[in-house]
DNA sequence: CGTCACAGTGACGTTAGCGTCAACTGCTCT
DNA sequence: AGAGCAGTTGACGCTAACGTCACTGTGACG
């Protein structure tokens, strides 16, 4: 009994400024079924849900996941939660992603340590005047 | 006084199997000046240095860095170390990359925590029978 | 009522990062 | 010498993730 339009929606421009993306990007994500903004006539209105998803998308991208990878796990974050097979699959995938991310975290720690060592070495050799905290 | 060929070199096939990449990839990296294998006639021989660089390349890729990003910092890892402006630039860039990686680490921790919470929530709702350690 | 700024829809262009194929070039082994 | 095989060089192909452009639609406003 609440089929009307949510009040806290944003236009495409507002979205772009809020998340530093272009309209093209948002339309592209919609085409790829990552976002599902409300359509008023032809115009798009992005809901709270869209914003949450967009944040997750952008985050995922920074970790090197593809949009397709991201799309497949996004559903897990939907609160409506039917006990569908769809959702079960999303869950399974998410478990795998979690493992990947933890692996990546370990690797990242290693890479950071390595890089720090290289920098320290370069400094020790007197190559640079940098002050590292 | 050691201009001859290093003994611990690898052919392109050996490299491919060792690092799970294709010949195409290695040639591509060479074309992009990420690797500089020795050329015997037309054949390539990959040195210890190439292997170290390749490992760094593959690692960088997993964190979402572009090959160009990677190329620009790789020089820092070269042990020969002239005090060139080149090297100074590599150092400066590396400092920036380090900051990026630490940001990424923080985000990754957040993302992991989020995802774990979602999974726990899904389990609590009885959506799945998974046993998480 | 004109226009004007913003939104939308194709459709084509672009870049990175390789895949794929064809046509050589050398070895090496028989 | 011929066969075979790993390796090389173009050259073209392809996908993801958008950019860009040309055109259409439309609500607001003087």
PDB file of C-alpha atoms (C1' of nucleotides) in Angstrom:
ATOM      1  CA  UNK A   1       0.000   0.000   0.000  1.00  0.00           C
ATOM      2  CA  UNK A   2       2.665   2.443  -0.911  1.00  0.00           C
ATOM      3  CA  UNK A   3       2.976   2.516  -4.626  1.00  0.00           C
ATOM      4  CA  UNK A   4       3.759   6.193  -4.878  1.00  0.00           C
ATOM      5  CA  UNK A   5       7.063   7.870  -5.389  1.00  0.00           C
ATOM      6  CA  UNK A   6       9.583   8.032  -2.562  1.00  0.00           C
ATOM      7  CA  UNK A   7      10.293  11.532  -1.360  1.00  0.00           C
ATOM      8  CA  UNK A   8      14.039  11.292  -1.100  1.00  0.00           C
ATOM      9  CA  UNK A   9      14.851  10.823  -4.742  1.00  0.00           C
ATOM     10  CA  UNK A  10      17.538  12.548  -6.760  1.00  0.00           C
ATOM     11  CA  UNK A  11      17.761  13.691 -10.346  1.00  0.00           C
ATOM     12  CA  UNK A  12      20.550  12.520 -12.565  1.00  0.00           C
ATOM     13  CA  UNK A  13      22.417  15.813 -12.103  1.00  0.00           C
ATOM     14  CA  UNK A  14      22.266  15.578  -8.353  1.00  0.00           C
ATOM     15  CA  UNK A  15      23.561  12.051  -8.540  1.00  0.00           C
ATOM     16  CA  UNK A  16      26.417  13.077 -10.757  1.00  0.00           C
ATOM     17  CA  UNK A  17      27.575  15.790  -8.430  1.00  0.00           C
ATOM     18  CA  UNK A  18      27.105  13.669  -5.344  1.00  0.00           C
ATOM     19  CA  UNK A  19      29.090  10.726  -6.654  1.00  0.00           C
ATOM     20  CA  UNK A  20      31.345  12.369  -9.213  1.00  0.00           C
ATOM     21  CA  UNK A  21      30.178  10.373 -12.169  1.00  0.00           C
ATOM     22  CA  UNK A  22      28.799  11.425 -15.541  1.00  0.00           C
ATOM     23  CA  UNK A  23      25.200  10.982 -16.709  1.00  0.00           C
ATOM     24  CA  UNK A  24      26.528   8.576 -19.294  1.00  0.00           C
ATOM     25  CA  UNK A  25      27.880   6.377 -16.547  1.00  0.00           C
ATOM     26  CA  UNK A  26      24.575   6.258 -14.687  1.00  0.00           C
ATOM     27  CA  UNK A  27      22.656   5.462 -17.847  1.00  0.00           C
ATOM     28  CA  UNK A  28      25.200   2.814 -18.664  1.00  0.00           C
ATOM     29  CA  UNK A  29      24.810   1.225 -15.256  1.00  0.00           C
ATOM     30  CA  UNK A  30      21.074   1.225 -15.731  1.00  0.00           C
ATOM     31  CA  UNK A  31      21.403  -0.434 -19.114  1.00  0.00           C
ATOM     32  CA  UNK A  32      23.556  -3.075 -17.474  1.00  0.00           C
ATOM     33  CA  UNK A  33      20.920  -3.535 -14.776  1.00  0.00           C
ATOM     34  CA  UNK A  34      23.077  -2.335 -11.950  1.00  0.00           C
ATOM     35  CA  UNK A  35      20.704   0.501 -11.165  1.00  0.00           C
ATOM     36  CA  UNK A  36      16.945   0.713 -11.575  1.00  0.00           C
ATOM     37  CA  UNK A  37      15.880   4.322 -11.148  1.00  0.00           C
ATOM     38  CA  UNK A  38      12.195   5.194 -11.244  1.00  0.00           C
ATOM     39  CA  UNK A  39      11.055   6.474 -14.604  1.00  0.00           C
ATOM     40  CA  UNK A  40       8.703   9.462 -14.626  1.00  0.00           C
ATOM     41  CA  UNK A  41       7.899   9.706 -18.265  1.00  0.00           C
ATOM     42  CA  UNK A  42      11.366   9.398 -19.657  1.00  0.00           C
ATOM     43  CA  UNK A  43      13.127  11.068 -16.738  1.00  0.00           C
ATOM     44  CA  UNK A  44      15.005   9.108 -14.131  1.00  0.00           C
ATOM     45  CA  UNK A  45      14.680   9.443 -10.394  1.00  0.00           C
ATOM     46  CA  UNK A  46      17.270   7.722  -8.268  1.00  0.00           C
ATOM     47  CA  UNK A  47      16.168   6.315  -4.942  1.00  0.00           C
ATOM     48  CA  UNK A  48      17.963   5.596  -1.714  1.00  0.00           C
ATOM     49  CA  UNK A  49      18.422   2.068  -2.973  1.00  0.00           C
ATOM     50  CA  UNK A  50      20.083   3.273  -6.154  1.00  0.00           C
ATOM     51  CA  UNK A  51      22.434   5.403  -4.141  1.00  0.00           C
ATOM     52  CA  UNK A  52      23.396   2.549  -1.887  1.00  0.00           C
ATOM     53  CA  UNK A  53      24.031   0.381  -4.901  1.00  0.00           C
ATOM     54  CA  UNK A  54      26.043   3.051  -6.657  1.00  0.00           C
ATOM     55  CA  UNK A  55      28.266   3.433  -3.630  1.00  0.00           C
ATOM     56  CA  UNK A  56      28.861  -0.299  -3.638  1.00  0.00           C
ATOM     57  CA  UNK A  57      29.567  -0.251  -7.348  1.00  0.00           C
ATOM     58  CA  UNK A  58      32.155   2.485  -7.098  1.00  0.00           C
ATOM     59  CA  UNK A  59      33.763   0.773  -4.172  1.00  0.00           C
ATOM     60  CA  UNK A  60      33.903  -2.512  -6.004  1.00  0.00           C
ATOM     61  CA  UNK A  61      35.478  -0.866  -8.999  1.00  0.00           C
ATOM     62  CA  UNK A  62      38.290   0.500  -6.899  1.00  0.00           C
ATOM     63  CA  UNK A  63      39.137  -3.045  -5.915  1.00  0.00           C
ATOM     64  CA  UNK A  64      39.385  -4.072  -9.515  1.00  0.00           C
ATOM     65  CA  UNK A  65      36.110  -5.969  -9.797  1.00  0.00           C
ATOM     66  CA  UNK A  66      34.279  -5.825 -13.103  1.00  0.00           C
ATOM     67  CA  UNK A  67      30.783  -4.411 -13.346  1.00  0.00           C
ATOM     68  CA  UNK A  68      29.515  -7.891 -14.090  1.00  0.00           C
ATOM     69  CA  UNK A  69      31.168  -9.252 -10.953  1.00  0.00           C
ATOM     70  CA  UNK A  70      29.616  -6.464  -8.988  1.00  0.00           C
ATOM     71  CA  UNK A  71      26.173  -6.884 -10.491  1.00  0.00           C
ATOM     72  CA  UNK A  72      26.058 -10.486  -9.450  1.00  0.00           C
ATOM     73  CA  UNK A  73      26.645  -9.740  -5.797  1.00  0.00           C
ATOM     74  CA  UNK A  74      24.670  -6.541  -5.453  1.00  0.00           C
ATOM     75  CA  UNK A  75      21.412  -8.382  -4.921  1.00  0.00           C
ATOM     76  CA  UNK A  76      22.646  -9.657  -1.626  1.00  0.00           C
ATOM     77  CA  UNK A  77      22.349  -6.161  -0.270  1.00  0.00           C
ATOM     78  CA  UNK A  78      18.678  -5.902  -1.080  1.00  0.00           C
ATOM     79  CA  UNK A  79      16.675  -5.792   2.081  1.00  0.00           C
ATOM     80  CA  UNK A  80      13.437  -7.140   0.631  1.00  0.00           C
ATOM     81  CA  UNK A  81      14.835 -10.621   0.888  1.00  0.00           C
ATOM     82  CA  UNK A  82      12.744 -13.261  -0.745  1.00  0.00           C
ATOM     83  CA  UNK A  83      14.173 -16.711  -0.107  1.00  0.00           C
ATOM     84  CA  UNK A  84      14.667 -17.235  -3.771  1.00  0.00           C
ATOM     85  CA  UNK A  85      17.269 -19.306  -5.548  1.00  0.00           C
ATOM     86  CA  UNK A  86      18.492 -16.001  -6.946  1.00  0.00           C
ATOM     87  CA  UNK A  87      19.303 -14.827  -3.482  1.00  0.00           C
ATOM     88  CA  UNK A  88      20.965 -18.059  -2.570  1.00  0.00           C
ATOM     89  CA  UNK A  89      23.219 -17.677  -5.549  1.00  0.00           C
ATOM     90  CA  UNK A  90      24.037 -14.124  -4.578  1.00  0.00           C
ATOM     91  CA  UNK A  91      24.940 -15.370  -1.143  1.00  0.00           C
ATOM     92  CA  UNK A  92      27.239 -18.065  -2.461  1.00  0.00           C
ATOM     93  CA  UNK A  93      28.919 -15.610  -4.745  1.00  0.00           C
ATOM     94  CA  UNK A  94      29.328 -13.131  -1.926  1.00  0.00           C
ATOM     95  CA  UNK A  95      31.077 -15.747   0.164  1.00  0.00           C
ATOM     96  CA  UNK A  96      33.522 -16.238  -2.655  1.00  0.00           C
ATOM     97  CA  UNK A  97      34.024 -12.531  -3.082  1.00  0.00           C
ATOM     98  CA  UNK A  98      34.697 -12.204   0.610  1.00  0.00           C
ATOM     99  CA  UNK A  99      37.437 -14.770   0.319  1.00  0.00           C
ATOM    100  CA  UNK A 100      38.882 -12.941  -2.651  1.00  0.00           C
ATOM    101  CA  UNK A 101      38.813  -9.682  -0.790  1.00  0.00           C
ATOM    102  CA  UNK A 102      40.572 -11.154   2.185  1.00  0.00           C
ATOM    103  CA  UNK A 103      43.218 -12.594  -0.068  1.00  0.00           C
ATOM    104  CA  UNK A 104      43.552  -9.233  -1.680  1.00  0.00           C
ATOM    105  CA  UNK A 105      43.901  -7.616   1.715  1.00  0.00           C
ATOM    106  CA  UNK A 106      46.756  -9.899   2.593  1.00  0.00           C
ATOM    107  CA  UNK A 107      48.456  -9.188  -0.702  1.00  0.00           C
ATOM    108  CA  UNK A 108      47.886  -5.505  -0.255  1.00  0.00           C
ATOM    109  CA  UNK A 109      49.557  -5.568   3.141  1.00  0.00           C
ATOM    110  CA  UNK A 110      52.490  -7.317   1.569  1.00  0.00           C
ATOM    111  CA  UNK A 111      52.689  -4.868  -1.281  1.00  0.00           C
ATOM    112  CA  UNK A 112      52.558  -1.947   1.115  1.00  0.00           C
ATOM    113  CA  UNK A 113      55.325  -3.410   3.217  1.00  0.00           C
ATOM    114  CA  UNK A 114      57.443  -4.028   0.125  1.00  0.00           C
ATOM    115  CA  UNK A 115      56.942  -0.567  -1.191  1.00  0.00           C
ATOM    116  CA  UNK A 116      57.759   0.993   2.156  1.00  0.00           C
ATOM    117  CA  UNK A 117      60.966  -1.007   2.276  1.00  0.00           C
ATOM    118  CA  UNK A 118      61.925   0.185  -1.204  1.00  0.00           C
ATOM    119  CA  UNK A 119      61.256   3.761  -0.256  1.00  0.00           C
ATOM    120  CA  UNK A 120      63.262   3.429   2.916  1.00  0.00           C
ATOM    121  CA  UNK A 121      66.087   1.898   0.931  1.00  0.00           C
ATOM    122  CA  UNK A 122      66.041   4.721  -1.578  1.00  0.00           C
ATOM    123  CA  UNK A 123      66.167   7.207   1.282  1.00  0.00           C
ATOM    124  CA  UNK A 124      69.017   5.383   2.934  1.00  0.00           C
ATOM    125  CA  UNK A 125      70.975   5.586  -0.268  1.00  0.00           C
ATOM    126  CA  UNK A 126      70.525   9.320  -0.072  1.00  0.00           C
ATOM    127  CA  UNK A 127      68.538   9.446  -3.259  1.00  0.00           C
ATOM    128  CA  UNK A 128      65.894  11.719  -1.903  1.00  0.00           C
ATOM    129  CA  UNK A 129      65.222  14.360   0.715  1.00  0.00           C
ATOM    130  CA  UNK A 130      61.712  13.219   1.591  1.00  0.00           C
ATOM    131  CA  UNK A 131      60.489  13.170   5.134  1.00  0.00           C
ATOM    132  CA  UNK A 132      58.331  10.145   5.799  1.00  0.00           C
ATOM    133  CA  UNK A 133      56.171  10.273   8.937  1.00  0.00           C
TER     134      UNK A 133
ATOM    135  CA  UNK B   1      83.272  -6.651 -17.142  1.00  0.00           C
ATOM    136  CA  UNK B   2      80.363  -8.965 -17.264  1.00  0.00           C
ATOM    137  CA  UNK B   3      78.606  -8.348 -20.476  1.00  0.00           C
ATOM    138  CA  UNK B   4      77.655 -11.950 -21.086  1.00  0.00           C
ATOM    139  CA  UNK B   5      74.329 -13.592 -20.654  1.00  0.00           C
ATOM    140  CA  UNK B   6      73.033 -14.371 -17.154  1.00  0.00           C
ATOM    141  CA  UNK B   7      72.691 -18.047 -16.444  1.00  0.00           C
ATOM    142  CA  UNK B   8      69.319 -17.982 -14.738  1.00  0.00           C
ATOM    143  CA  UNK B   9      67.207 -16.875 -17.655  1.00  0.00           C
ATOM    144  CA  UNK B  10      63.907 -18.300 -18.798  1.00  0.00           C
ATOM    145  CA  UNK B  11      62.289 -18.778 -22.176  1.00  0.00           C
ATOM    146  CA  UNK B  12      58.920 -17.339 -22.938  1.00  0.00           C
ATOM    147  CA  UNK B  13      57.239 -20.716 -22.400  1.00  0.00           C
ATOM    148  CA  UNK B  14      58.807 -21.155 -19.015  1.00  0.00           C
ATOM    149  CA  UNK B  15      57.685 -17.708 -18.043  1.00  0.00           C
ATOM    150  CA  UNK B  16      54.149 -18.428 -19.151  1.00  0.00           C
ATOM    151  CA  UNK B  17      53.882 -21.557 -17.087  1.00  0.00           C
ATOM    152  CA  UNK B  18      55.574 -20.015 -14.086  1.00  0.00           C
ATOM    153  CA  UNK B  19      53.341 -16.966 -13.990  1.00  0.00           C
ATOM    154  CA  UNK B  20      50.223 -18.198 -15.742  1.00  0.00           C
ATOM    155  CA  UNK B  21      50.263 -15.672 -18.513  1.00  0.00           C
ATOM    156  CA  UNK B  22      50.262 -16.050 -22.288  1.00  0.00           C
ATOM    157  CA  UNK B  23      53.145 -15.272 -24.641  1.00  0.00           C
ATOM    158  CA  UNK B  24      51.007 -12.508 -26.059  1.00  0.00           C
ATOM    159  CA  UNK B  25      50.880 -10.879 -22.662  1.00  0.00           C
ATOM    160  CA  UNK B  26      54.633 -10.962 -22.204  1.00  0.00           C
ATOM    161  CA  UNK B  27      55.236  -9.542 -25.660  1.00  0.00           C
ATOM    162  CA  UNK B  28      52.648  -6.905 -24.973  1.00  0.00           C
ATOM    163  CA  UNK B  29      54.357  -5.919 -21.743  1.00  0.00           C
ATOM    164  CA  UNK B  30      57.631  -5.680 -23.581  1.00  0.00           C
ATOM    165  CA  UNK B  31      56.089  -3.480 -26.243  1.00  0.00           C
ATOM    166  CA  UNK B  32      54.796  -1.250 -23.462  1.00  0.00           C
ATOM    167  CA  UNK B  33      58.268  -1.168 -21.951  1.00  0.00           C
ATOM    168  CA  UNK B  34      57.335  -2.936 -18.763  1.00  0.00           C
ATOM    169  CA  UNK B  35      59.751  -5.765 -19.456  1.00  0.00           C
ATOM    170  CA  UNK B  36      63.070  -5.765 -21.296  1.00  0.00           C
ATOM    171  CA  UNK B  37      64.096  -9.358 -21.948  1.00  0.00           C
ATOM    172  CA  UNK B  38      67.447 -10.096 -23.560  1.00  0.00           C
ATOM    173  CA  UNK B  39      67.219 -10.743 -27.266  1.00  0.00           C
ATOM    174  CA  UNK B  40      69.239 -13.600 -28.707  1.00  0.00           C
ATOM    175  CA  UNK B  41      68.636 -13.160 -32.371  1.00  0.00           C
ATOM    176  CA  UNK B  42      64.914 -12.711 -32.306  1.00  0.00           C
ATOM    177  CA  UNK B  43      64.295 -14.907 -29.271  1.00  0.00           C
ATOM    178  CA  UNK B  44      63.615 -13.490 -25.851  1.00  0.00           C
ATOM    179  CA  UNK B  45      65.282 -14.494 -22.630  1.00  0.00           C
ATOM    180  CA  UNK B  46      63.760 -13.282 -19.402  1.00  0.00           C
ATOM    181  CA  UNK B  47      66.081 -12.461 -16.561  1.00  0.00           C
ATOM    182  CA  UNK B  48      65.661 -12.378 -12.836  1.00  0.00           C
ATOM    183  CA  UNK B  49      64.893  -8.700 -13.168  1.00  0.00           C
ATOM    184  CA  UNK B  50      62.114  -9.368 -15.637  1.00  0.00           C
ATOM    185  CA  UNK B  51      60.625 -11.905 -13.307  1.00  0.00           C
ATOM    186  CA  UNK B  52      60.679  -9.526 -10.382  1.00  0.00           C
ATOM    187  CA  UNK B  53      59.039  -6.879 -12.508  1.00  0.00           C
ATOM    188  CA  UNK B  54      56.419  -9.266 -13.801  1.00  0.00           C
ATOM    189  CA  UNK B  55      55.496 -10.249 -10.278  1.00  0.00           C
ATOM    190  CA  UNK B  56      55.065  -6.592  -9.402  1.00  0.00           C
ATOM    191  CA  UNK B  57      53.022  -6.018 -12.524  1.00  0.00           C
ATOM    192  CA  UNK B  58      50.621  -8.842 -11.793  1.00  0.00           C
ATOM    193  CA  UNK B  59      50.293  -7.722  -8.231  1.00  0.00           C
ATOM    194  CA  UNK B  60      49.595  -4.150  -9.265  1.00  0.00           C
ATOM    195  CA  UNK B  61      46.942  -5.312 -11.665  1.00  0.00           C
ATOM    196  CA  UNK B  62      45.076  -7.107  -8.941  1.00  0.00           C
ATOM    197  CA  UNK B  63      44.783  -3.842  -7.093  1.00  0.00           C
ATOM    198  CA  UNK B  64      43.242  -2.176 -10.082  1.00  0.00           C
ATOM    199  CA  UNK B  65      46.253  -0.162 -11.240  1.00  0.00           C
ATOM    200  CA  UNK B  66      46.696   0.349 -14.962  1.00  0.00           C
ATOM    201  CA  UNK B  67      49.775  -0.906 -16.757  1.00  0.00           C
ATOM    202  CA  UNK B  68      50.801   2.678 -17.295  1.00  0.00           C
ATOM    203  CA  UNK B  69      50.515   3.436 -13.576  1.00  0.00           C
ATOM    204  CA  UNK B  70      52.604   0.398 -12.878  1.00  0.00           C
ATOM    205  CA  UNK B  71      55.218   1.185 -15.485  1.00  0.00           C
ATOM    206  CA  UNK B  72      55.855   4.555 -13.958  1.00  0.00           C
ATOM    207  CA  UNK B  73      56.684   3.143 -10.551  1.00  0.00           C
ATOM    208  CA  UNK B  74      58.533   0.000 -11.543  1.00  0.00           C
ATOM    209  CA  UNK B  75      61.812   1.825 -11.942  1.00  0.00           C
ATOM    210  CA  UNK B  76      61.966   2.429  -8.233  1.00  0.00           C
ATOM    211  CA  UNK B  77      62.626  -1.241  -7.749  1.00  0.00           C
ATOM    212  CA  UNK B  78      65.718  -1.195  -9.896  1.00  0.00           C
ATOM    213  CA  UNK B  79      68.745  -1.790  -7.785  1.00  0.00           C
ATOM    214  CA  UNK B  80      71.255  -0.101 -10.050  1.00  0.00           C
ATOM    215  CA  UNK B  81      70.147   3.213  -8.639  1.00  0.00           C
ATOM    216  CA  UNK B  82      71.585   6.187 -10.412  1.00  0.00           C
ATOM    217  CA  UNK B  83      70.638   9.428  -8.685  1.00  0.00           C
ATOM    218  CA  UNK B  84      68.821  10.566 -11.749  1.00  0.00           C
ATOM    219  CA  UNK B  85      65.822  12.838 -12.034  1.00  0.00           C
ATOM    220  CA  UNK B  86      64.074   9.791 -13.477  1.00  0.00           C
ATOM    221  CA  UNK B  87      64.575   7.980 -10.257  1.00  0.00           C
ATOM    222  CA  UNK B  88      63.478  10.929  -8.194  1.00  0.00           C
ATOM    223  CA  UNK B  89      60.238  11.006 -10.166  1.00  0.00           C
ATOM    224  CA  UNK B  90      59.716   7.315  -9.607  1.00  0.00           C
ATOM    225  CA  UNK B  91      60.205   7.889  -5.925  1.00  0.00           C
ATOM    226  CA  UNK B  92      57.677  10.696  -5.777  1.00  0.00           C
ATOM    227  CA  UNK B  93      55.176   8.618  -7.676  1.00  0.00           C
ATOM    228  CA  UNK B  94      55.748   5.678  -5.418  1.00  0.00           C
ATOM    229  CA  UNK B  95      54.998   7.811  -2.396  1.00  0.00           C
ATOM    230  CA  UNK B  96      51.693   8.722  -3.949  1.00  0.00           C
ATOM    231  CA  UNK B  97      50.933   5.121  -4.816  1.00  0.00           C
ATOM    232  CA  UNK B  98      51.682   4.127  -1.266  1.00  0.00           C
ATOM    233  CA  UNK B  99      49.119   6.617  -0.037  1.00  0.00           C
ATOM    234  CA  UNK B 100      46.604   5.272  -2.529  1.00  0.00           C
ATOM    235  CA  UNK B 101      47.242   1.751  -1.423  1.00  0.00           C
ATOM    236  CA  UNK B 102      46.778   2.631   2.197  1.00  0.00           C
ATOM    237  CA  UNK B 103      43.519   4.354   1.392  1.00  0.00           C
ATOM    238  CA  UNK B 104      42.514   1.278  -0.514  1.00  0.00           C
ATOM    239  CA  UNK B 105      43.416  -0.881   2.422  1.00  0.00           C
ATOM    240  CA  UNK B 106      41.147   1.124   4.683  1.00  0.00           C
ATOM    241  CA  UNK B 107      38.315   0.908   2.176  1.00  0.00           C
ATOM    242  CA  UNK B 108      38.902  -2.768   1.748  1.00  0.00           C
ATOM    243  CA  UNK B 109      38.635  -3.346   5.479  1.00  0.00           C
ATOM    244  CA  UNK B 110      35.384  -1.452   5.453  1.00  0.00           C
ATOM    245  CA  UNK B 111      34.051  -3.392   2.512  1.00  0.00           C
ATOM    246  CA  UNK B 112      34.976  -6.668   4.153  1.00  0.00           C
ATOM    247  CA  UNK B 113      33.249  -5.689   7.358  1.00  0.00           C
ATOM    248  CA  UNK B 114      30.148  -4.633   5.430  1.00  0.00           C
ATOM    249  CA  UNK B 115      30.012  -7.793   3.441  1.00  0.00           C
ATOM    250  CA  UNK B 116      30.458  -9.928   6.539  1.00  0.00           C
ATOM    251  CA  UNK B 117      27.584  -8.088   8.184  1.00  0.00           C
ATOM    252  CA  UNK B 118      25.376  -8.691   5.183  1.00  0.00           C
ATOM    253  CA  UNK B 119      26.219 -12.359   5.164  1.00  0.00           C
ATOM    254  CA  UNK B 120      25.552 -12.644   8.866  1.00  0.00           C
ATOM    255  CA  UNK B 121      22.249 -10.899   8.370  1.00  0.00           C
ATOM    256  CA  UNK B 122      21.262 -13.225   5.575  1.00  0.00           C
ATOM    257  CA  UNK B 123      22.122 -16.179   7.766  1.00  0.00           C
ATOM    258  CA  UNK B 124      20.148 -14.769  10.663  1.00  0.00           C
ATOM    259  CA  UNK B 125      17.126 -14.477   8.437  1.00  0.00           C
ATOM    260  CA  UNK B 126      17.512 -18.152   7.757  1.00  0.00           C
ATOM    261  CA  UNK B 127      18.174 -17.641   4.098  1.00  0.00           C
ATOM    262  CA  UNK B 128      21.067 -20.030   3.968  1.00  0.00           C
ATOM    263  CA  UNK B 129      22.592 -23.056   5.627  1.00  0.00           C
ATOM    264  CA  UNK B 130      26.213 -21.969   5.336  1.00  0.00           C
ATOM    265  CA  UNK B 131      28.650 -22.518   8.099  1.00  0.00           C
ATOM    266  CA  UNK B 132      30.992 -19.570   8.451  1.00  0.00           C
ATOM    267  CA  UNK B 133      34.128 -20.180  10.474  1.00  0.00           C
TER     268      UNK B 133
ATOM    269  C1'  DC C   1       4.151  31.573 -27.902  1.00  0.00           C
ATOM    270  C1'  DG C   2       9.017  31.165 -28.494  1.00  0.00           C
ATOM    271  C1'  DT C   3      13.093  29.561 -26.507  1.00  0.00           C
ATOM    272  C1'  DC C   4      16.007  27.651 -23.608  1.00  0.00           C
ATOM    273  C1'  DA C   5      18.179  24.621 -20.650  1.00  0.00           C
ATOM    274  C1'  DC C   6      18.123  20.085 -19.276  1.00  0.00           C
ATOM    275  C1'  DA C   7      16.955  15.133 -20.039  1.00  0.00           C
ATOM    276  C1'  DG C   8      16.663  11.219 -23.049  1.00  0.00           C
ATOM    277  C1'  DT C   9      17.800   8.074 -27.058  1.00  0.00           C
ATOM    278  C1'  DG C  10      20.407   5.925 -30.556  1.00  0.00           C
ATOM    279  C1'  DA C  11      24.670   5.345 -32.731  1.00  0.00           C
ATOM    280  C1'  DC C  12      29.255   5.632 -33.473  1.00  0.00           C
ATOM    281  C1'  DG C  13      34.102   6.456 -31.446  1.00  0.00           C
ATOM    282  C1'  DT C  14      37.793   5.362 -28.168  1.00  0.00           C
ATOM    283  C1'  DT C  15      41.202   3.178 -25.009  1.00  0.00           C
ATOM    284  C1'  DA C  16      43.224  -0.669 -22.528  1.00  0.00           C
ATOM    285  C1'  DG C  17      44.524  -5.192 -22.596  1.00  0.00           C
ATOM    286  C1'  DC C  18      45.011  -8.679 -24.588  1.00  0.00           C
ATOM    287  C1'  DG C  19      43.211 -12.971 -28.307  1.00  0.00           C
ATOM    288  C1'  DT C  20      43.798 -14.874 -32.735  1.00  0.00           C
ATOM    289  C1'  DC C  21      45.679 -15.881 -37.036  1.00  0.00           C
ATOM    290  C1'  DA C  22      48.891 -15.976 -40.953  1.00  0.00           C
ATOM    291  C1'  DA C  23      53.196 -16.034 -42.612  1.00  0.00           C
ATOM    292  C1'  DC C  24      57.953 -16.348 -41.560  1.00  0.00           C
ATOM    293  C1'  DT C  25      62.581 -17.874 -39.158  1.00  0.00           C
ATOM    294  C1'  DG C  26      65.626 -20.691 -37.135  1.00  0.00           C
ATOM    295  C1'  DC C  27      67.035 -24.915 -34.570  1.00  0.00           C
ATOM    296  C1'  DT C  28      67.307 -29.801 -34.085  1.00  0.00           C
ATOM    297  C1'  DC C  29      66.626 -34.465 -35.134  1.00  0.00           C
ATOM    298  C1'  DT C  30      66.499 -38.034 -38.187  1.00  0.00           C
TER     299       DT C  30
ATOM    300  C1'  DA D   1      67.502 -32.398 -46.955  1.00  0.00           C
ATOM    301  C1'  DG D   2      63.032 -32.554 -45.017  1.00  0.00           C
ATOM    302  C1'  DA D   3      60.027 -32.425 -41.012  1.00  0.00           C
ATOM    303  C1'  DG D   4      58.718 -30.531 -36.896  1.00  0.00           C
ATOM    304  C1'  DC D   5      58.358 -27.313 -33.522  1.00  0.00           C
ATOM    305  C1'  DA D   6      59.144 -23.181 -30.591  1.00  0.00           C
ATOM    306  C1'  DG D   7      59.464 -18.480 -31.344  1.00  0.00           C
ATOM    307  C1'  DT D   8      58.727 -13.955 -33.921  1.00  0.00           C
ATOM    308  C1'  DT D   9      56.340 -10.297 -36.278  1.00  0.00           C
ATOM    309  C1'  DG D  10      52.576  -7.777 -38.087  1.00  0.00           C
ATOM    310  C1'  DA D  11      47.789  -7.132 -38.480  1.00  0.00           C
ATOM    311  C1'  DC D  12      43.275  -7.453 -37.388  1.00  0.00           C
ATOM    312  C1'  DG D  13      39.591  -8.658 -33.808  1.00  0.00           C
ATOM    313  C1'  DC D  14      37.286  -8.176 -29.548  1.00  0.00           C
ATOM    314  C1'  DT D  15      35.241  -6.774 -24.903  1.00  0.00           C
ATOM    315  C1'  DA D  16      34.534  -3.514 -21.168  1.00  0.00           C
ATOM    316  C1'  DA D  17      33.465   0.904 -19.865  1.00  0.00           C
ATOM    317  C1'  DC D  18      32.505   4.597 -20.979  1.00  0.00           C
ATOM    318  C1'  DG D  19      32.920   9.550 -24.273  1.00  0.00           C
ATOM    319  C1'  DT D  20      30.879  12.163 -27.802  1.00  0.00           C
ATOM    320  C1'  DC D  21      27.607  13.704 -31.026  1.00  0.00           C
ATOM    321  C1'  DA D  22      23.297  14.514 -33.323  1.00  0.00           C
ATOM    322  C1'  DC D  23      18.719  14.685 -32.665  1.00  0.00           C
ATOM    323  C1'  DT D  24      14.226  14.590 -30.048  1.00  0.00           C
ATOM    324  C1'  DG D  25      11.215  15.727 -26.221  1.00  0.00           C
ATOM    325  C1'  DT D  26       9.569  18.735 -22.537  1.00  0.00           C
ATOM    326  C1'  DG D  27       8.592  21.509 -18.650  1.00  0.00           C
ATOM    327  C1'  DA D  28       9.468  26.311 -16.998  1.00  0.00           C
ATOM    328  C1'  DC D  29       9.602  31.090 -17.917  1.00  0.00           C
ATOM    329  C1'  DG D  30       9.445  35.866 -19.728  1.00  0.00           C
TER     330       DG D  30
END
